[in-house]
Structures are given as structure tokens and as C-alpha cells.
Short mmCIF file of C-alpha atoms in Angstrom, two decimals:
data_model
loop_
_atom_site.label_atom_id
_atom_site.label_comp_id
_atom_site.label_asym_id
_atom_site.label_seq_id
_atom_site.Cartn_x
_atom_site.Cartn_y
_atom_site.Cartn_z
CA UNK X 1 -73.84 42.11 3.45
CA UNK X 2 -75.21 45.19 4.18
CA UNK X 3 -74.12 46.81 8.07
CA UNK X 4 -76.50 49.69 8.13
CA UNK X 5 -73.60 52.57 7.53
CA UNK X 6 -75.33 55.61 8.08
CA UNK X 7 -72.56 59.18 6.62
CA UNK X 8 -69.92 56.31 7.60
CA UNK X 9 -71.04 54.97 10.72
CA UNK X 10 -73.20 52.33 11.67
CA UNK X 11 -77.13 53.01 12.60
CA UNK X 12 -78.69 51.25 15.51
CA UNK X 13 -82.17 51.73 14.57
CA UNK X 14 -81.63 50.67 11.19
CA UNK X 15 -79.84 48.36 12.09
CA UNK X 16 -82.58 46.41 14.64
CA UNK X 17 -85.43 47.79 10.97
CA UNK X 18 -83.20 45.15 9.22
CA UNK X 19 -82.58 42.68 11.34
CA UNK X 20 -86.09 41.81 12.35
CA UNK X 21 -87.01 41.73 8.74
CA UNK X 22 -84.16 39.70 8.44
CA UNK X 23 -85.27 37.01 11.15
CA UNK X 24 -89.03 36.94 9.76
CA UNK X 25 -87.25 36.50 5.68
CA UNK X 26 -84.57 34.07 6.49
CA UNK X 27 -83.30 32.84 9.74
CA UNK X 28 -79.92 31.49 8.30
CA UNK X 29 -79.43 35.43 7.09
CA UNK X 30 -80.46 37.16 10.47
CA UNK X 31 -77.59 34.69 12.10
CA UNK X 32 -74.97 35.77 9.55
CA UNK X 33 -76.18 39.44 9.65
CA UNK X 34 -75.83 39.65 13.86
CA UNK X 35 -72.14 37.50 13.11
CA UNK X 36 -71.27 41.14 10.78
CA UNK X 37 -72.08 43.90 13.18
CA UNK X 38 -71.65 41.63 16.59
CA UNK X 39 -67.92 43.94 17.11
CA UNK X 40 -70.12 47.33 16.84
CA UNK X 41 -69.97 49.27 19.57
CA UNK X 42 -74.09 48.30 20.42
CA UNK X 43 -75.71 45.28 20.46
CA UNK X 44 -78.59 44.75 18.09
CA UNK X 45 -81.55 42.49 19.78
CA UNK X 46 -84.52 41.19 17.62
CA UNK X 47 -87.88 42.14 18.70
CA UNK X 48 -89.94 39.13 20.00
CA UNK X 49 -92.87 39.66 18.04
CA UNK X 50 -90.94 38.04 15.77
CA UNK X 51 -90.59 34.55 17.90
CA UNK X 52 -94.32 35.27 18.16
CA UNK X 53 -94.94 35.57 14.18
CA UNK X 54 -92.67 32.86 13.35
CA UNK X 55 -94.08 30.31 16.28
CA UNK X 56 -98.07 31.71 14.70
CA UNK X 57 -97.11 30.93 11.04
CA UNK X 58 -95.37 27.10 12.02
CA UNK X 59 -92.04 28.08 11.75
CA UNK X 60 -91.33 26.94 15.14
CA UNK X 61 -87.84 25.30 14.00
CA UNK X 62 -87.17 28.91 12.89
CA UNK X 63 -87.73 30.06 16.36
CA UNK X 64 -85.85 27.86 17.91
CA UNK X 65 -82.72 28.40 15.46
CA UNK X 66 -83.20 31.97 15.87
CA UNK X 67 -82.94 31.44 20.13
CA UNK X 68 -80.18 29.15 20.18
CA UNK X 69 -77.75 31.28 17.52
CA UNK X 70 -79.12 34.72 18.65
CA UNK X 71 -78.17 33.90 22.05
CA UNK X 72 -76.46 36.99 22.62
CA UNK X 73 -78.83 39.01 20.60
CA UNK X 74 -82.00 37.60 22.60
CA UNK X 75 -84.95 40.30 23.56
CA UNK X 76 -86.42 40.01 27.33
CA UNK X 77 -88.13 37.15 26.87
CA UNK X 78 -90.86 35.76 29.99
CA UNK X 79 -92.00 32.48 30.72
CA UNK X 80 -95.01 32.74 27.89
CA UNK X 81 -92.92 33.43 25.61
CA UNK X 82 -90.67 30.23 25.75
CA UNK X 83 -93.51 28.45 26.21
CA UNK X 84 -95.39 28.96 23.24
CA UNK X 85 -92.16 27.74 21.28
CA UNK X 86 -92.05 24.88 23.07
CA UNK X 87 -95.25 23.71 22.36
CA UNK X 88 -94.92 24.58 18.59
CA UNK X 89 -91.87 22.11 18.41
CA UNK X 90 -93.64 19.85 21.07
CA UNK X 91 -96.82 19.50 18.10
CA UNK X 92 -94.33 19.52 14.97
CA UNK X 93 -92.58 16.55 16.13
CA UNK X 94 -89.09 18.32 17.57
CA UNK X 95 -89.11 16.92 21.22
CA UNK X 96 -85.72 17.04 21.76
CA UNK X 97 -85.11 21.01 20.32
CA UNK X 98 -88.48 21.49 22.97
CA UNK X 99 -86.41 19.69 25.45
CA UNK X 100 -83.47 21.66 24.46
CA UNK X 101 -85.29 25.03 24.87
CA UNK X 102 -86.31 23.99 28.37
CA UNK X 103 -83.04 23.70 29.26
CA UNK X 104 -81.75 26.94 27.45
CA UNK X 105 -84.77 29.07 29.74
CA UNK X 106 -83.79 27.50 32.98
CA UNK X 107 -80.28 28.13 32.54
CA UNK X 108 -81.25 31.63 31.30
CA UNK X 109 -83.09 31.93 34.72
CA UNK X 110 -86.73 31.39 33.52
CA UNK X 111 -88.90 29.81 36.03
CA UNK X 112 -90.77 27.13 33.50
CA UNK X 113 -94.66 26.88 34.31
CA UNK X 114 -97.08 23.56 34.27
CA UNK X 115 -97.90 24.98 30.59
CA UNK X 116 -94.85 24.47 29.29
CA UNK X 117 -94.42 20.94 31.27
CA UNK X 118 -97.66 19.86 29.71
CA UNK X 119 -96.67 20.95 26.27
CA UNK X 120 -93.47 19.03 26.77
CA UNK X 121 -95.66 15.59 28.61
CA UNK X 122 -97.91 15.57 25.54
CA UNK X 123 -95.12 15.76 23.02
CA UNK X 124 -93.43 12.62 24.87
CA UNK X 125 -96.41 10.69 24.99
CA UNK X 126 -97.28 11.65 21.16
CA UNK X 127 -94.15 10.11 20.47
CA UNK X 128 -94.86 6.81 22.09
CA UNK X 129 -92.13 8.21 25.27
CA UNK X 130 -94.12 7.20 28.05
CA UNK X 131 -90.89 6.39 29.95
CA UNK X 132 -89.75 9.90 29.76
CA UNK X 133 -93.04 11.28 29.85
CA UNK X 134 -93.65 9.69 33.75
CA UNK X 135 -90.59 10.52 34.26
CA UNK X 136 -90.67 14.67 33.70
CA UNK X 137 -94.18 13.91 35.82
CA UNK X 138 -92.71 12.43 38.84
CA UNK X 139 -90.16 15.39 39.05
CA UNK X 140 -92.46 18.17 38.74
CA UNK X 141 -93.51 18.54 42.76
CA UNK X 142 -89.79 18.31 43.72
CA UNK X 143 -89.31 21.55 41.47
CA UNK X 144 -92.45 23.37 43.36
CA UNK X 145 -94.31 22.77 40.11
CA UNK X 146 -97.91 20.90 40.54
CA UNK X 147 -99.49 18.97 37.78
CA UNK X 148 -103.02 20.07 36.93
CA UNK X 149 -105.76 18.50 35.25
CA UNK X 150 -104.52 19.01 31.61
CA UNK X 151 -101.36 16.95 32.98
CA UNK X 152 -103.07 14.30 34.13
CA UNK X 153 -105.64 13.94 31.11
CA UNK X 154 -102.97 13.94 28.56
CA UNK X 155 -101.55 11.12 30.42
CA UNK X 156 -104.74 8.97 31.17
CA UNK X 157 -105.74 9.49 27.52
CA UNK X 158 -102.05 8.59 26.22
CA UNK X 159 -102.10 5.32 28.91
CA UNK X 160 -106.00 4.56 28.00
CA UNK X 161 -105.29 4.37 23.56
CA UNK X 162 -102.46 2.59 24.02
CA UNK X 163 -104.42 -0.53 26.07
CA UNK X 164 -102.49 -0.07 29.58
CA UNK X 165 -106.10 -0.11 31.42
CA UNK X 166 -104.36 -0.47 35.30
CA UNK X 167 -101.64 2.24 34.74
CA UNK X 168 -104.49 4.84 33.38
CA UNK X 169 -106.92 3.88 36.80
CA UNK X 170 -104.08 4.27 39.17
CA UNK X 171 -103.40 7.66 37.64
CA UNK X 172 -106.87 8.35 37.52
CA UNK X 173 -107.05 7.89 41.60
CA UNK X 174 -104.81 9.87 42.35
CA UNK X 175 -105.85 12.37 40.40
CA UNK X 176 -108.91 12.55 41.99
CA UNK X 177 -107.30 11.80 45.88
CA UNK X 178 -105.78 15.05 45.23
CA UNK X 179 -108.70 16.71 44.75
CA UNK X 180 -108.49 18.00 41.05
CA UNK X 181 -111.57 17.14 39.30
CA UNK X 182 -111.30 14.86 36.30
CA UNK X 183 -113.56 16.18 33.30
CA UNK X 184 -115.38 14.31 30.48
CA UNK X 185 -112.43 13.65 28.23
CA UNK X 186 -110.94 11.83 31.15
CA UNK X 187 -113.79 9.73 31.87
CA UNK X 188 -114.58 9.31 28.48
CA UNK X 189 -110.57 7.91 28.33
CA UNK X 190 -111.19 5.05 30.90
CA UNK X 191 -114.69 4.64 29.35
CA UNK X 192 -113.29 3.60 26.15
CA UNK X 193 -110.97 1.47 27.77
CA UNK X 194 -113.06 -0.51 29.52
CA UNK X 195 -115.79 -1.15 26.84
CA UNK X 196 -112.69 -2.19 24.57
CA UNK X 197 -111.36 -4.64 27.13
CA UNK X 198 -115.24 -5.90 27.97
CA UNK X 199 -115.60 -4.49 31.24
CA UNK X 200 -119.04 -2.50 30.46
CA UNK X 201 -120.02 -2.73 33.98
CA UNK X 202 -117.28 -0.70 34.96
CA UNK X 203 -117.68 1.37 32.40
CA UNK X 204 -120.95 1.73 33.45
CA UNK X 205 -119.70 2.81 37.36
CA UNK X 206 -117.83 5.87 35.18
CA UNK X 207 -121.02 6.80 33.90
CA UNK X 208 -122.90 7.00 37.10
CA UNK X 209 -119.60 9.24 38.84
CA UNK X 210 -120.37 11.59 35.98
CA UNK X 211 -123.71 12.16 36.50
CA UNK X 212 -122.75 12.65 40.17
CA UNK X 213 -120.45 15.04 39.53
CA UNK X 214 -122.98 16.68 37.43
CA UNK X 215 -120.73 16.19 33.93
CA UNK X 216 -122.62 15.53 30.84
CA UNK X 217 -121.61 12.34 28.29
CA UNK X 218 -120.88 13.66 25.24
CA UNK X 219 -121.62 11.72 21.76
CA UNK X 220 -117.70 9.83 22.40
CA UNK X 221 -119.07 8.82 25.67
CA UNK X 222 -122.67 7.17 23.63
CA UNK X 223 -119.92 5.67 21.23
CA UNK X 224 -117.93 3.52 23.92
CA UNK X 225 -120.25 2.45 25.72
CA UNK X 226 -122.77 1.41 22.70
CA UNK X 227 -119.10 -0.57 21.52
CA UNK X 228 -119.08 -2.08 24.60
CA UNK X 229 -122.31 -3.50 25.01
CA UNK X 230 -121.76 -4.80 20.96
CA UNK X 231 -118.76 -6.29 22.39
CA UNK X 232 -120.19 -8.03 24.95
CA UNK X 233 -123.17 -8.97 22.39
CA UNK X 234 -125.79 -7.32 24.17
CA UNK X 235 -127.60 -5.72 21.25
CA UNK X 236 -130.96 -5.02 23.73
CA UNK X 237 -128.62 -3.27 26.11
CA UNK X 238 -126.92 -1.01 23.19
CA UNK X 239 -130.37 -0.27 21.60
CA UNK X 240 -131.44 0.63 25.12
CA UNK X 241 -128.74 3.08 25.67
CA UNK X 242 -129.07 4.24 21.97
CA UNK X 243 -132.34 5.62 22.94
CA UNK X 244 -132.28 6.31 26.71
CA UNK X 245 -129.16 9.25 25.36
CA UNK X 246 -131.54 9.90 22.54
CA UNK X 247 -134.15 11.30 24.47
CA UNK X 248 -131.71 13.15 26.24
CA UNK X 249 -130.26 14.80 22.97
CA UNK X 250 -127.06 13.17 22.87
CA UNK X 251 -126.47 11.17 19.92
CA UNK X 252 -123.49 8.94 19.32
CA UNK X 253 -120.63 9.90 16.52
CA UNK X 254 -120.12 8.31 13.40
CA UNK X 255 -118.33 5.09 14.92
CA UNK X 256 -121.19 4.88 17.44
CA UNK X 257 -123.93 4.63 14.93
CA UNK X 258 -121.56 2.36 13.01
CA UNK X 259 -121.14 -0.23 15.88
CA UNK X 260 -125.07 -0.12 15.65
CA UNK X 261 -125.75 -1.11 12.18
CA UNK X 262 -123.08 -3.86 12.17
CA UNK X 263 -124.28 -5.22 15.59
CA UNK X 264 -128.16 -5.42 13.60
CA UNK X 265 -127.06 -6.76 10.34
CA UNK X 266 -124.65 -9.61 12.09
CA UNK X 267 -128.24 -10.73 13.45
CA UNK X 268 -130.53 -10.51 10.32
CA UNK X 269 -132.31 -7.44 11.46
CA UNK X 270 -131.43 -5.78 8.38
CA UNK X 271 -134.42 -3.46 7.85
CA UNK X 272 -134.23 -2.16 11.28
CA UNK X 273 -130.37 -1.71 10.19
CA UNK X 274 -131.34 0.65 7.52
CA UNK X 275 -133.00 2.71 9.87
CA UNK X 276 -130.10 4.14 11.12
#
């Protein structure tokens, strides 16, 4: 392989021109190319644009290759930069390489952020890893590191989908007892929950805390609760709602208009069906 001789000796900048086009080409031939010239008498770092271009174009496995075996090699790298890697792995599937990296920053003497823990929280609950997932949660404070609201949606919305109603309210408490201020997606979590497991009046209650804290339903929000009331077999009362968020311009989704039409046909009104 080429070392960058330049009238017999060996030429930094061409060196570092080669190597980054190396690392953007072919990983596995960046690592072998800073193996060649690692007894030179400089040290040849990659530029971390390329961690950037690699992580933008979903090469995050390439990033995270290129880290680990460029150890040595590494450019100054902050807390952003790690983190963005970490969530590319994190939403590819690689949990434990994002766990990994974690592990590689700290020791490296990077003070990790709530972004990256939330990248990490929603790649262990993605995975079904709610054990672990809780787990990274309950240690954050005793690092200095507070959750915020993304942490505790991803978590009420992972909790909520996969049925564990009591789990996703006590989170949702807290939450609030320590004063962060859930949004719609979080309401529109428990919401869902609720209408699925027939409690519409408590669903209901959710609805009414949103309008106090002056946060509009969106057409998910129409969806659950017009499911709920179908659940519960209260046609009237999903008609009613149909058209009370009609008025107000918010129309449920697909599903929502869906839940409509089945609830009408599975009691003959099939021309009032068609309407919709």
C-alpha cells in the first residue's frame, strides 16, 4: 500500500489527503493504511467530518469500526459528536456497539449528555429491553444527569404499546410531580391505552388535563378515543366526538375513520357507513 513517500520521505499532509479518503472509500483499508505508517515519526488523525459523513449517509457501523480501530488515530472529538453515532447504531439495530461507544467516550473522558442517554433508552426499548432500559433510567440522577421530557415519552410510549397500562401512569406521575410538562404524544400514549383496555372515562380525564394545559388533540388523539367508545359499543358517543373534533378541525386518521365505518356497518347503518 501506498505510504505517501514524498523525494523519499513520508508526507504528513498527504498522508491525512489519503487517509480521510480512505475512511469515507473503505473503512477496512483506512485501518490497514494507519497499521503501515503508525511507526512514522507523526501521527496521522482522520478528520471528523468524516464520522459526520459516514453517520449522515447510514454507515454508522462504519463509524463505529473506524472509532474503535482508529483509537490512536482519533480527531478531538466532543460530546455531539459521539452522540450522533450513537444514535445512528441506536436506530440501525446495534445496541450493544451504541453501548460500547458509551463506554469508549467515558473512558476517553467525555461527559455523555441526556441526548445520548435518550438515544441509547429508545434503542433498548425498540428492542423489547425494557429491563435495561429502566435500568440506564434509574442511574441517570446518580451521574448528575436529569431525564427530560423526550426520556420520559420514549418510555411511556414504549410501556403504553406494549399493554403495561400501571407501569406507563406511574411514570407518567412522576413525570409530571417533577414538574416537566408532558406533551401530546404522551397523553396521546396513555390515551390509547386506556381506550384499548376500555377505560374511556379515564381516557376521557386525559382529555380534559389537555385542554387545561392548553395542548391541542391531534387526529391520533380523535382515533383512540373514537376506538374506545367503539369498544365500549357506544356508537352515539363516538359519532358525538366524531363531530364535536370536526367542528373544531381535527379529523381522525385513517384507523379512526376506520373504527367508524365498521362500528356503523356491525349495526345495519350501512348507508350512513358510506358516508364516511
Amino acid at each position: 500500500m501506498c505510504t505517501c513517500y514524498c523525494r523519499g520521505k513520508v508526507e504528513p499532509r498527504v498522508c491525512k489527503i489519503l487517509l480521510d479518503y480512505l475512511c469515507i472509500k473503505d473503512v477496512d483499508n483506512a485501518l490497514r493504511f494507519l497499521d503501515v505508517v503508525k511507526d512514522k515519526a507523526f501521527t496521522t488523525t482522520f478528520h471528523v467530518h468524516v464520522l459526520r459523513t459516514l453517520t449522515r449517509d447510514g454507515r454508522a457501523l462504519d463509524a463505529y469500526k473506524l472509532i474503535i480501530g482508529g483509537e490512536l488515530n482519533l480527531p478531538t472529538m466532543n460530546v455531539v459528536d459521539y452522540s450522533k453515532v450513537v444514535d445512528s447504531l441506536c436506530k440501525g439495530g446495534h445496541i450493544d456497539k451504541a453501548l460500547d461507544l458509551c463506554s469508549f467516550a467515558k473512558r476517553k473522558g467525555i461527559a455523555l449528555s441526556i441526548i445520548t442517554y435518550n438515544s441509547v433508552i429508545n434503542g433498548l426499548c425498540r428492542q423489547g429491553c425494557f429491563i435495561e432500559a429502566f435500568r440506564l433510567f434509574n442511574s441517570l440522577e446518580k451521574i448528575d444527569v436529569f431525564p427530560s421530557e423526550i426520556t420520559y415519552a420514549t418510555l411511556i410510549d414504549s410501556l403504553s404499546k406494549e399493554g403495561y397500562l400501571l407501569d406507563a401512569r406511574k411514570l407518567f406521575d412522576s413525570m409530571v410531580l417533577k414538574g416537566l410538562n408532558p406533551n401530546t404524544r404522551v397523553y396521546n400514549s396513555l390515551i390509547d391505552i386506556y381506550c384499548k383496555q376500555g377505560q374511556i372515562e379515564e381516557a376521557l380525564k386525559l382529555l380534559l388535563e389537555m385542554e387545561v394545559r392548553q395542548l391541542k388533540p391531534d387526529r391520533f388523539t380523535v382515533c383512540c378515543l373514537i376506538n374506545g367508545y367503539c369498544r365500549k359499543g357506544d356508537l352515539e358517543g363516538a359519532l358525538e366526538l366524531f363531530f364535536e373534533f370536526k367542528r373544531q378541525g381535527v379529523l381522525p386518521d385513517f384507523l379512526g375513520f376506520m373504527y367508524l365505518i365498521r362500528g356503523l356497518c356491525a349495526k345495519g347503518r350501512m348507508e350512513e357507513a358510506e358516508l364516511y
